[in-house]
mmCIF file of C-alpha atoms and ligand atoms in Angstrom:
data_model
loop_
_atom_site.group_PDB
_atom_site.id
_atom_site.type_symbol
_atom_site.label_atom_id
_atom_site.label_comp_id
_atom_site.label_asym_id
_atom_site.label_seq_id
_atom_site.Cartn_x
_atom_site.Cartn_y
_atom_site.Cartn_z
ATOM 1 C CA MET A 1 0.000 0.000 0.000
ATOM 2 C CA SER A 2 1.423 3.404 -0.912
ATOM 3 C CA GLN A 3 1.773 5.842 1.957
ATOM 4 C CA ALA A 4 0.711 9.506 1.658
ATOM 5 C CA LYS A 5 3.765 11.661 0.993
ATOM 6 C CA PRO A 6 4.681 14.149 3.784
ATOM 7 C CA PRO A 7 3.615 17.755 3.078
ATOM 8 C CA ILE A 8 6.184 20.216 1.845
ATOM 9 C CA TYR A 9 6.186 23.896 2.638
ATOM 10 C CA VAL A 10 7.184 27.025 0.802
ATOM 11 C CA THR A 11 10.332 27.024 2.878
ATOM 12 C CA GLN A 12 11.993 25.018 5.607
ATOM 13 C CA PRO A 13 14.649 26.612 7.797
ATOM 14 C CA ASP A 14 18.147 25.528 6.941
ATOM 15 C CA LEU A 15 19.987 24.139 9.986
ATOM 16 C CA PRO A 16 23.560 22.899 10.411
ATOM 17 C CA PRO A 17 24.210 19.509 12.074
ATOM 18 C CA LEU A 18 23.431 19.893 15.795
ATOM 19 C CA GLU A 19 26.760 18.316 16.840
ATOM 20 C CA GLU A 20 28.575 21.162 15.109
ATOM 21 C CA PHE A 21 26.718 23.705 17.225
ATOM 22 C CA LEU A 22 27.416 22.121 20.606
ATOM 23 C CA PRO A 23 31.023 23.411 20.939
ATOM 24 C CA TYR A 24 29.735 26.963 20.392
ATOM 25 C CA LEU A 25 27.146 26.478 23.138
ATOM 26 C CA ARG A 26 29.789 25.115 25.465
ATOM 27 C CA LYS A 27 31.845 28.286 24.974
ATOM 28 C CA ILE A 28 28.832 30.438 25.831
ATOM 29 C CA TRP A 29 28.111 28.352 28.932
ATOM 30 C CA ASP A 30 31.761 28.561 30.013
ATOM 31 C CA SER A 31 32.115 32.296 29.474
ATOM 32 C CA ARG A 32 28.600 33.288 30.651
ATOM 33 C CA VAL A 33 28.741 36.089 28.075
ATOM 34 C CA LEU A 34 25.244 35.957 26.620
ATOM 35 C CA THR A 35 24.833 39.299 24.858
ATOM 36 C CA ASN A 36 25.954 42.979 24.704
ATOM 37 C CA GLY A 37 28.491 42.668 21.897
ATOM 38 C CA GLY A 38 30.257 39.521 23.120
ATOM 39 C CA PRO A 39 32.984 37.609 21.239
ATOM 40 C CA PHE A 40 30.654 35.695 18.874
ATOM 41 C CA HIS A 41 28.829 38.935 18.025
ATOM 42 C CA GLN A 42 32.122 40.655 17.173
ATOM 43 C CA GLN A 43 33.381 37.687 15.191
ATOM 44 C CA LEU A 44 30.147 37.399 13.197
ATOM 45 C CA GLU A 45 30.225 41.099 12.319
ATOM 46 C CA ALA A 46 33.796 40.700 11.015
ATOM 47 C CA GLU A 47 33.120 37.457 9.122
ATOM 48 C CA LEU A 48 29.883 38.709 7.567
ATOM 49 C CA ALA A 49 31.508 41.954 6.440
ATOM 50 C CA SER A 50 34.193 39.945 4.714
ATOM 51 C CA TYR A 51 31.788 37.340 3.244
ATOM 52 C CA LEU A 52 29.348 39.944 1.953
ATOM 53 C CA GLY A 53 32.042 42.338 0.738
ATOM 54 C CA VAL A 54 30.833 45.312 2.802
ATOM 55 C CA LYS A 55 32.698 47.675 5.087
ATOM 56 C CA HIS A 56 30.555 47.993 8.208
ATOM 57 C CA ILE A 57 27.816 45.808 9.598
ATOM 58 C CA SER A 58 25.769 46.089 12.798
ATOM 59 C CA LEU A 59 23.976 42.940 13.915
ATOM 60 C CA PHE A 60 20.392 43.198 15.137
ATOM 61 C CA THR A 61 17.792 41.109 16.862
ATOM 62 C CA ASN A 62 15.666 41.171 13.667
ATOM 63 C CA ALA A 63 15.280 43.201 10.472
ATOM 64 C CA THR A 64 12.163 45.041 11.615
ATOM 65 C CA ILE A 65 13.965 46.685 14.545
ATOM 66 C CA ALA A 66 16.907 47.284 12.186
ATOM 67 C CA LEU A 67 14.642 49.111 9.685
ATOM 68 C CA VAL A 68 13.156 51.231 12.487
ATOM 69 C CA THR A 69 16.668 52.040 13.721
ATOM 70 C CA ALA A 70 18.023 52.768 10.230
ATOM 71 C CA LEU A 71 15.336 55.446 9.789
ATOM 72 C CA GLN A 72 16.129 56.871 13.234
ATOM 73 C CA SER A 73 19.855 56.962 12.538
ATOM 74 C CA LEU A 74 19.371 59.162 9.462
ATOM 75 C CA ARG A 75 16.698 61.236 11.237
ATOM 76 C CA ILE A 76 14.173 60.558 8.490
ATOM 77 C CA THR A 77 10.874 62.407 8.915
ATOM 78 C CA GLY A 78 7.878 63.499 6.814
ATOM 79 C CA GLU A 79 7.222 61.246 3.817
ATOM 80 C CA VAL A 80 9.133 58.263 2.463
ATOM 81 C CA ILE A 81 8.558 56.760 -0.978
ATOM 82 C CA THR A 82 8.282 52.983 -0.795
ATOM 83 C CA THR A 83 6.868 49.883 -2.464
ATOM 84 C CA PRO A 84 3.476 48.295 -1.793
ATOM 85 C CA TYR A 85 4.850 44.946 -3.015
ATOM 86 C CA SER A 86 6.790 43.843 0.066
ATOM 87 C CA PHE A 87 6.399 42.259 3.470
ATOM 88 C CA VAL A 88 4.436 44.506 5.782
ATOM 89 C CA ALA A 89 7.465 45.276 7.998
ATOM 90 C CA THR A 90 8.866 47.601 5.300
ATOM 91 C CA ALA A 91 6.029 50.100 5.734
ATOM 92 C CA HIS A 92 5.491 49.335 9.433
ATOM 93 C CA SER A 93 9.020 50.637 10.108
ATOM 94 C CA LEU A 94 7.884 53.983 8.703
ATOM 95 C CA LEU A 95 4.738 54.169 10.848
ATOM 96 C CA TRP A 96 6.791 53.297 13.942
ATOM 97 C CA ASN A 97 8.783 56.464 13.202
ATOM 98 C CA GLY A 98 5.710 58.622 12.585
ATOM 99 C CA ILE A 99 6.586 58.791 8.863
ATOM 100 C CA LYS A 100 3.969 58.768 6.102
ATOM 101 C CA PRO A 101 4.544 56.021 3.508
ATOM 102 C CA VAL A 102 4.002 57.054 -0.113
ATOM 103 C CA PHE A 103 3.512 53.983 -2.311
ATOM 104 C CA VAL A 104 4.645 53.876 -5.928
ATOM 105 C CA ASP A 105 4.071 51.109 -8.449
ATOM 106 C CA ILE A 106 6.513 48.342 -9.346
ATOM 107 C CA ASP A 107 8.230 47.158 -12.501
ATOM 108 C CA PRO A 108 6.345 44.245 -14.148
ATOM 109 C CA GLU A 109 9.531 42.241 -14.799
ATOM 110 C CA THR A 110 11.557 42.624 -11.625
ATOM 111 C CA PHE A 111 8.714 43.405 -9.164
ATOM 112 C CA ASN A 112 10.981 46.134 -7.738
ATOM 113 C CA MET A 113 9.941 49.750 -7.292
ATOM 114 C CA ASP A 114 9.700 51.383 -10.723
ATOM 115 C CA PRO A 115 12.168 54.314 -10.692
ATOM 116 C CA ALA A 116 10.109 56.054 -13.397
ATOM 117 C CA ARG A 117 7.291 56.472 -10.834
ATOM 118 C CA ILE A 118 9.397 58.005 -8.073
ATOM 119 C CA GLU A 119 9.746 61.626 -9.205
ATOM 120 C CA ALA A 120 5.997 62.206 -9.493
ATOM 121 C CA ALA A 121 5.592 61.074 -5.868
ATOM 122 C CA ILE A 122 8.132 63.554 -4.428
ATOM 123 C CA THR A 123 6.702 66.439 -2.362
ATOM 124 C CA PRO A 124 8.401 69.063 -0.149
ATOM 125 C CA GLN A 125 7.898 66.613 2.757
ATOM 126 C CA THR A 126 9.777 63.741 1.079
ATOM 127 C CA THR A 127 13.040 62.920 2.847
ATOM 128 C CA ALA A 128 13.894 59.395 1.681
ATOM 129 C CA ILE A 129 13.228 56.420 -0.579
ATOM 130 C CA MET A 130 12.850 52.911 0.862
ATOM 131 C CA PRO A 131 12.926 50.326 -1.927
ATOM 132 C CA LEU A 132 13.031 46.519 -1.606
ATOM 133 C CA HIS A 133 15.341 44.208 -3.568
ATOM 134 C CA CYS A 134 12.350 41.970 -4.184
ATOM 135 C CA TYR A 135 13.036 38.213 -3.923
ATOM 136 C CA GLY A 136 16.725 39.209 -3.751
ATOM 137 C CA ARG A 137 16.804 40.761 -7.224
ATOM 138 C CA PRO A 138 18.737 44.056 -7.285
ATOM 139 C CA CYS A 139 16.721 47.241 -7.781
ATOM 140 C CA ASP A 140 17.726 49.685 -10.473
ATOM 141 C CA VAL A 141 20.144 51.154 -7.945
ATOM 142 C CA GLU A 142 21.717 53.642 -10.363
ATOM 143 C CA ALA A 143 18.382 55.213 -11.379
ATOM 144 C CA ILE A 144 17.253 55.396 -7.753
ATOM 145 C CA GLN A 145 20.524 57.055 -6.693
ATOM 146 C CA ARG A 146 20.268 59.636 -9.515
ATOM 147 C CA ILE A 147 16.830 60.688 -8.274
ATOM 148 C CA ALA A 148 17.998 60.709 -4.648
ATOM 149 C CA ASP A 149 20.946 62.944 -5.596
ATOM 150 C CA ASP A 150 18.773 65.298 -7.655
ATOM 151 C CA TYR A 151 16.288 65.792 -4.810
ATOM 152 C CA ASN A 152 18.668 65.411 -1.859
ATOM 153 C CA LEU A 153 16.921 62.308 -0.528
ATOM 154 C CA LYS A 154 18.340 59.436 1.523
ATOM 155 C CA VAL A 155 17.989 55.840 0.310
ATOM 156 C CA ILE A 156 17.460 52.979 2.748
ATOM 157 C CA TYR A 157 17.199 49.581 1.074
ATOM 158 C CA ASP A 158 15.091 46.849 2.575
ATOM 159 C CA ALA A 159 17.566 44.134 1.609
ATOM 160 C CA ALA A 160 15.863 41.439 3.708
ATOM 161 C CA HIS A 161 15.930 39.049 0.714
ATOM 162 C CA ALA A 162 19.290 40.060 -0.747
ATOM 163 C CA PHE A 163 21.868 38.070 1.232
ATOM 164 C CA GLY A 164 24.963 37.456 -0.892
ATOM 165 C CA VAL A 165 23.582 39.196 -3.988
ATOM 166 C CA GLN A 166 26.022 41.028 -6.274
ATOM 167 C CA HIS A 167 25.409 43.890 -8.653
ATOM 168 C CA GLU A 168 28.016 44.678 -11.292
ATOM 169 C CA GLY A 169 30.733 42.840 -9.393
ATOM 170 C CA GLN A 170 30.039 44.438 -6.020
ATOM 171 C CA SER A 171 27.679 43.610 -3.156
ATOM 172 C CA VAL A 172 24.266 45.135 -3.807
ATOM 173 C CA LEU A 173 24.358 46.119 -0.119
ATOM 174 C CA CYS A 174 26.922 48.832 -0.906
ATOM 175 C CA HIS A 175 24.233 50.954 -2.573
ATOM 176 C CA GLY A 176 22.147 53.645 -0.940
ATOM 177 C CA ASP A 177 22.816 55.206 2.461
ATOM 178 C CA LEU A 178 21.967 52.048 4.418
ATOM 179 C CA SER A 179 20.818 48.500 3.677
ATOM 180 C CA VAL A 180 18.950 46.198 6.046
ATOM 181 C CA LEU A 181 19.231 42.396 5.974
ATOM 182 C CA SER A 182 16.982 39.828 7.653
ATOM 183 C CA PHE A 183 18.319 36.608 9.153
ATOM 184 C CA HIS A 184 14.836 35.300 9.996
ATOM 185 C CA ALA A 185 14.317 31.520 9.995
ATOM 186 C CA THR A 186 12.841 31.644 6.470
ATOM 187 C CA LYS A 187 15.733 33.515 4.898
ATOM 188 C CA VAL A 188 18.702 32.307 2.809
ATOM 189 C CA PHE A 189 20.979 32.839 5.828
ATOM 190 C CA ASN A 190 19.272 32.474 9.204
ATOM 191 C CA THR A 191 20.234 32.946 12.842
ATOM 192 C CA PHE A 192 16.713 31.799 13.968
ATOM 193 C CA GLU A 193 15.824 35.510 14.318
ATOM 194 C CA GLY A 194 18.244 38.248 13.350
ATOM 195 C CA GLY A 195 19.074 41.115 11.057
ATOM 196 C CA ALA A 196 21.734 43.672 10.238
ATOM 197 C CA ILE A 197 22.351 47.181 8.970
ATOM 198 C CA ILE A 198 25.105 47.783 6.430
ATOM 199 C CA SER A 199 26.703 51.226 6.839
ATOM 200 C CA PRO A 200 29.115 52.973 4.477
ATOM 201 C CA ASP A 201 31.423 54.380 7.195
ATOM 202 C CA ALA A 202 32.601 53.749 10.762
ATOM 203 C CA ARG A 203 30.861 56.830 12.170
ATOM 204 C CA THR A 204 27.445 55.774 10.915
ATOM 205 C CA LYS A 205 27.994 52.258 12.247
ATOM 206 C CA GLN A 206 28.986 53.636 15.637
ATOM 207 C CA HIS A 207 25.840 55.762 15.819
ATOM 208 C CA ILE A 208 23.713 52.747 14.847
ATOM 209 C CA ASP A 209 25.486 50.624 17.469
ATOM 210 C CA HIS A 210 24.594 53.228 20.102
ATOM 211 C CA LEU A 211 20.979 53.298 18.944
ATOM 212 C CA LYS A 212 20.617 49.515 19.172
ATOM 213 C CA ASN A 213 21.916 49.669 22.762
ATOM 214 C CA PHE A 214 19.348 52.123 24.221
ATOM 215 C CA GLY A 215 21.483 55.111 23.125
ATOM 216 C CA PHE A 216 24.304 54.352 25.579
ATOM 217 C CA VAL A 217 27.731 55.601 24.503
ATOM 218 C CA ASN A 218 29.386 54.565 27.754
ATOM 219 C CA GLU A 219 28.348 53.298 31.172
ATOM 220 C CA THR A 220 26.608 56.493 32.233
ATOM 221 C CA THR A 221 25.853 58.511 29.101
ATOM 222 C CA VAL A 222 22.760 58.119 26.928
ATOM 223 C CA VAL A 223 22.785 60.305 23.808
ATOM 224 C CA ALA A 224 19.655 59.177 21.959
ATOM 225 C CA THR A 225 16.317 57.473 22.466
ATOM 226 C CA GLY A 226 17.729 54.110 21.495
ATOM 227 C CA ILE A 227 16.109 50.716 21.584
ATOM 228 C CA ASN A 228 17.206 47.204 22.467
ATOM 229 C CA GLY A 229 18.140 45.758 19.082
ATOM 230 C CA LYS A 230 21.190 43.705 20.100
ATOM 231 C CA MET A 231 21.764 40.236 18.706
ATOM 232 C CA SER A 232 22.491 37.644 21.425
ATOM 233 C CA GLU A 233 25.586 35.438 21.557
ATOM 234 C CA PHE A 234 23.410 32.377 20.844
ATOM 235 C CA ASN A 235 22.175 33.831 17.545
ATOM 236 C CA ALA A 236 25.626 35.153 16.625
ATOM 237 C CA ALA A 237 27.254 31.757 17.304
ATOM 238 C CA LEU A 238 24.656 30.068 15.126
ATOM 239 C CA GLY A 239 25.359 32.638 12.406
ATOM 240 C CA LEU A 240 29.073 31.792 12.453
ATOM 241 C CA LEU A 241 28.235 28.141 11.893
ATOM 242 C CA GLN A 242 25.576 28.865 9.248
ATOM 243 C CA LEU A 243 28.120 30.957 7.355
ATOM 244 C CA LYS A 244 30.265 27.834 6.855
ATOM 245 C CA HIS A 245 27.364 26.168 5.013
ATOM 246 C CA VAL A 246 25.761 29.090 3.196
ATOM 247 C CA ASP A 247 27.590 28.752 -0.147
ATOM 248 C CA GLN A 248 26.374 25.185 -0.429
ATOM 249 C CA ALA A 249 22.838 26.292 0.511
ATOM 250 C CA ILE A 250 22.774 29.016 -2.163
ATOM 251 C CA SER A 251 24.134 26.686 -4.787
ATOM 252 C CA ARG A 252 21.444 24.055 -3.994
ATOM 253 C CA ARG A 253 18.797 26.803 -4.282
ATOM 254 C CA GLY A 254 20.204 27.619 -7.728
ATOM 255 C CA ALA A 255 19.914 23.973 -8.805
ATOM 256 C CA ILE A 256 16.280 23.825 -7.616
ATOM 257 C CA ALA A 257 15.453 27.038 -9.484
ATOM 258 C CA ARG A 258 17.016 25.630 -12.688
ATOM 259 C CA LEU A 259 14.991 22.419 -12.347
ATOM 260 C CA TYR A 260 11.733 24.367 -11.838
ATOM 261 C CA ARG A 261 12.570 26.448 -14.928
ATOM 262 C CA GLU A 262 13.232 23.359 -16.974
ATOM 263 C CA LEU A 263 10.001 21.691 -15.859
ATOM 264 C CA LEU A 264 7.743 24.741 -16.045
ATOM 265 C CA SER A 265 8.941 26.633 -19.093
ATOM 266 C CA GLY A 266 6.447 26.363 -21.904
ATOM 267 C CA VAL A 267 3.528 25.549 -19.588
ATOM 268 C CA ARG A 268 0.529 27.425 -20.962
ATOM 269 C CA GLY A 269 -0.670 30.130 -18.584
ATOM 270 C CA ILE A 270 2.386 30.076 -16.307
ATOM 271 C CA SER A 271 4.906 32.945 -16.537
ATOM 272 C CA LEU A 272 8.327 32.642 -14.994
ATOM 273 C CA PRO A 273 10.228 35.837 -14.161
ATOM 274 C CA VAL A 274 13.276 36.275 -16.400
ATOM 275 C CA PRO A 275 16.389 35.575 -14.293
ATOM 276 C CA PRO A 276 19.017 38.346 -14.087
ATOM 277 C CA ALA A 277 21.702 38.195 -16.793
ATOM 278 C CA ASP A 278 24.433 37.839 -14.149
ATOM 279 C CA PRO A 279 23.914 34.674 -12.043
ATOM 280 C CA ALA A 280 25.699 36.422 -9.126
ATOM 281 C CA SER A 281 22.728 38.798 -8.976
ATOM 282 C CA ALA A 282 20.446 35.957 -7.827
ATOM 283 C CA ASN A 283 20.386 34.023 -4.569
ATOM 284 C CA ASP A 284 17.188 32.100 -5.408
ATOM 285 C CA ALA A 285 15.661 33.046 -2.077
ATOM 286 C CA TYR A 286 12.204 32.578 -3.661
ATOM 287 C CA PHE A 287 10.770 31.005 -6.806
ATOM 288 C CA PRO A 288 7.755 33.092 -7.870
ATOM 289 C CA ILE A 289 5.496 32.063 -10.755
ATOM 290 C CA LEU A 290 2.616 34.062 -12.234
ATOM 291 C CA VAL A 291 -0.664 32.287 -12.991
ATOM 292 C CA GLU A 292 -2.068 34.000 -16.090
ATOM 293 C CA ALA A 293 -5.636 34.282 -17.395
ATOM 294 C CA ASP A 294 -5.096 31.459 -19.921
ATOM 295 C CA PHE A 295 -4.207 28.936 -17.196
ATOM 296 C CA PRO A 296 -7.179 26.550 -16.840
ATOM 297 C CA VAL A 297 -7.864 27.487 -13.191
ATOM 298 C CA SER A 298 -7.436 30.691 -11.185
ATOM 299 C CA ARG A 299 -4.351 31.463 -9.102
ATOM 300 C CA ASP A 300 -6.304 30.857 -5.901
ATOM 301 C CA ALA A 301 -7.721 27.556 -7.186
ATOM 302 C CA LEU A 302 -4.209 26.351 -8.078
ATOM 303 C CA TYR A 303 -2.920 27.487 -4.678
ATOM 304 C CA GLN A 304 -5.730 25.507 -2.941
ATOM 305 C CA GLN A 305 -5.189 22.473 -5.131
ATOM 306 C CA MET A 306 -1.485 22.488 -4.261
ATOM 307 C CA LYS A 307 -2.361 22.798 -0.571
ATOM 308 C CA GLU A 308 -4.716 19.831 -0.741
ATOM 309 C CA GLU A 309 -1.853 17.763 -2.191
ATOM 310 C CA GLY A 310 0.428 18.887 0.666
ATOM 311 C CA LEU A 311 2.446 21.108 -1.685
ATOM 312 C CA ASN A 312 2.312 24.435 0.074
ATOM 313 C CA GLY A 313 3.160 27.483 -1.988
ATOM 314 C CA ARG A 314 2.592 31.007 -0.738
ATOM 315 C CA ARG A 315 0.848 34.012 -2.246
ATOM 316 C CA TYR A 316 3.730 36.307 -1.441
ATOM 317 C CA PHE A 317 2.982 39.283 -1.590
ATOM 318 C CA HIS A 318 -0.775 39.177 -1.345
ATOM 319 C CA PRO A 319 -2.489 41.326 -0.192
ATOM 320 C CA LEU A 320 -0.381 44.375 -1.007
ATOM 321 C CA ILE A 321 0.864 46.384 1.997
ATOM 322 C CA SER A 322 -1.278 49.261 0.724
ATOM 323 C CA GLU A 323 -4.401 47.098 1.192
ATOM 324 C CA PHE A 324 -3.908 46.560 4.935
ATOM 325 C CA PRO A 325 -6.213 48.635 7.180
ATOM 326 C CA MET A 326 -3.529 51.019 8.501
ATOM 327 C CA TYR A 327 -2.439 51.961 4.953
ATOM 328 C CA ARG A 328 -5.470 51.748 2.683
ATOM 329 C CA GLY A 329 -6.726 55.249 3.525
ATOM 330 C CA LEU A 330 -3.527 56.874 2.215
ATOM 331 C CA PRO A 331 -3.926 58.723 -1.103
ATOM 332 C CA SER A 332 -1.057 56.690 -2.625
ATOM 333 C CA ALA A 333 -2.649 53.374 -1.558
ATOM 334 C CA SER A 334 -5.396 53.398 -4.181
ATOM 335 C CA ASN A 335 -5.197 50.273 -6.353
ATOM 336 C CA ALA A 336 -5.900 52.468 -9.387
ATOM 337 C CA LEU A 337 -2.461 54.042 -8.841
ATOM 338 C CA LEU A 338 -0.746 50.686 -8.369
ATOM 339 C CA PRO A 339 -1.971 48.578 -11.305
ATOM 340 C CA VAL A 340 1.209 46.545 -11.784
ATOM 341 C CA ALA A 341 1.610 45.699 -8.090
ATOM 342 C CA LYS A 342 -2.072 44.752 -7.888
ATOM 343 C CA SER A 343 -1.867 42.584 -10.968
ATOM 344 C CA VAL A 344 1.301 40.749 -9.826
ATOM 345 C CA SER A 345 -0.159 40.291 -6.334
ATOM 346 C CA SER A 346 -3.259 38.648 -7.821
ATOM 347 C CA ARG A 347 -1.217 36.254 -10.015
ATOM 348 C CA VAL A 348 1.781 35.255 -7.895
ATOM 349 C CA ILE A 349 2.548 31.998 -6.107
ATOM 350 C CA CYS A 350 5.990 31.431 -4.598
ATOM 351 C CA LEU A 351 6.824 27.743 -4.990
ATOM 352 C CA PRO A 352 8.636 25.707 -2.320
ATOM 353 C CA ILE A 353 12.385 26.315 -2.424
ATOM 354 C CA TYR A 354 14.919 25.462 0.276
ATOM 355 C CA PRO A 355 18.222 23.562 0.268
ATOM 356 C CA SER A 356 16.854 20.254 1.615
ATOM 357 C CA LEU A 357 14.021 20.120 -0.960
ATOM 358 C CA SER A 358 14.624 17.046 -3.109
ATOM 359 C CA ASP A 359 14.495 16.928 -6.913
ATOM 360 C CA GLU A 360 11.621 14.480 -6.509
ATOM 361 C CA ASP A 361 9.616 17.054 -4.543
ATOM 362 C CA VAL A 362 10.386 19.735 -7.155
ATOM 363 C CA ARG A 363 8.991 17.298 -9.739
ATOM 364 C CA ARG A 364 5.870 16.745 -7.598
ATOM 365 C CA VAL A 365 5.201 20.504 -7.452
ATOM 366 C CA ALA A 366 5.925 21.098 -11.136
ATOM 367 C CA GLY A 367 4.047 17.913 -12.052
ATOM 368 C CA LEU A 368 0.878 19.103 -10.349
ATOM 369 C CA ILE A 369 1.057 22.469 -12.112
ATOM 370 C CA ARG A 370 1.646 20.807 -15.479
ATOM 371 C CA GLN A 371 -1.143 18.303 -14.885
ATOM 372 C CA THR A 372 -3.552 21.152 -14.093
ATOM 373 C CA ALA A 373 -2.458 22.833 -17.321
ATOM 374 C CA GLY A 374 -3.186 19.588 -19.188
ATOM 375 C CA GLN A 375 0.536 19.152 -19.914
ATOM 376 C CA ALA A 376 1.407 16.306 -17.543
ATOM 377 C CA LEU A 377 5.061 15.369 -17.252
ATOM 378 C CA THR A 378 5.845 12.175 -19.097
ATOM 379 C CA GLN A 379 6.757 9.490 -16.601
ATOM 380 C CA PRO A 380 10.280 8.115 -16.974
ATOM 381 C CA GLU A 381 10.347 4.446 -18.005
ATOM 382 C CA PRO A 382 10.657 2.166 -14.957
ATOM 383 C CA VAL A 383 14.196 0.862 -14.635
ATOM 384 C CA HIS A 384 14.450 -2.963 -14.487
ATOM 385 C CA PRO A 385 17.515 -4.525 -12.934
HETATM 386 C C1 LIG B 1 10.950 42.302 2.734
HETATM 387 C C2 LIG B 1 11.043 42.073 4.212
HETATM 388 N N1 LIG B 1 11.276 43.117 5.021
HETATM 389 C C3 LIG B 1 11.382 42.958 6.343
HETATM 390 C C4 LIG B 1 11.219 41.717 6.921
HETATM 391 C C5 LIG B 1 11.282 41.616 8.400
HETATM 392 O O1 LIG B 1 12.324 40.802 8.809
HETATM 393 P P1 LIG B 1 12.398 40.232 10.292
HETATM 394 O O2 LIG B 1 11.453 39.061 10.336
HETATM 395 O O3 LIG B 1 13.826 39.804 10.430
HETATM 396 O O4 LIG B 1 12.012 41.300 11.241
HETATM 397 C C6 LIG B 1 10.976 40.598 6.107
HETATM 398 C C7 LIG B 1 10.822 39.223 6.585
HETATM 399 O O5 LIG B 1 10.503 38.734 7.535
HETATM 400 C C8 LIG B 1 10.878 40.774 4.716
HETATM 401 O O6 LIG B 1 10.626 39.748 3.892
#
């Protein structure tokens, strides 16, 4: 009797072998240094800066607090131009600072903020732009910087998806005034929970480091209304170990993405985003597909059908941030002004992708989609000994 296959999810956190982590834990137990910039924290900052090819990095407890702090560090006020096609934390970080988000539409190919829409959204209150490198794909960083320079605006990238991504031979995290990474369990590189801010110079990093430690500059002096954003030694130790395995993890993601492409290209009614010309500009953090009008069933019906088979995709990002109750009253949140974001949000499904996903499971997911399209995969001939 054939047994039901175990469900698979859109992602599964990547973990190193437990035995490899135990020596790190022993060191923490021996030293009793649990947090406040301990040795693992310092070592992870140094190793990440070198791995990512950036100058200065400040570790955080998560990316949301890092985004809030990044805005504080540059004293951003008034209005910030951002994308509706992101995880809600991007815009929440603005509201936590009393800043008004101004949404602009996205590019239909990259799903990143469309630079051609930015200028029309600038007002005398605009102080910054907060774009997302969506699914890890670099924004048009040059166009965004030109506009920022012309209007004297800061640029803070939500780079939560962009771990290890290069742009024109350099880390994409070197662009803009600051970039914020997430090391959440679901991300390409995880420390269970965690995040970081990439700064261009030592002074900015030092200010950010004060802000993430309540504003303390020494034992008795508090210079700003800081917060507790410090990464613990446990998370930092895990990060050091994860870093040893991350190249392998990214390369497995690449292989899964290539297999999906092979199996799904040419399926009627399914669009696959065009990969960037430079493979170093992709980390395959996500594998989005678009379910078009000529697919036999709707996006939501396909999503449900997959779920019933235990093949859990995710409608990411749906709804748009601009559709959530705290944003939908804003003038820039009207769907009429965001037709591309709305259209992508109504068509997208992110397919399961994570390093331990087997080729067989990729074939199950692609097979179901092809079957629904009436283009079932041909079964390989059984092999007889
Ligand atoms: C685009 C984006 N921004 C911000 C965040 C927030 O990150 P964190 O969970 O580390 O706070 C996430 C993910 O969780 C994200 O996907």
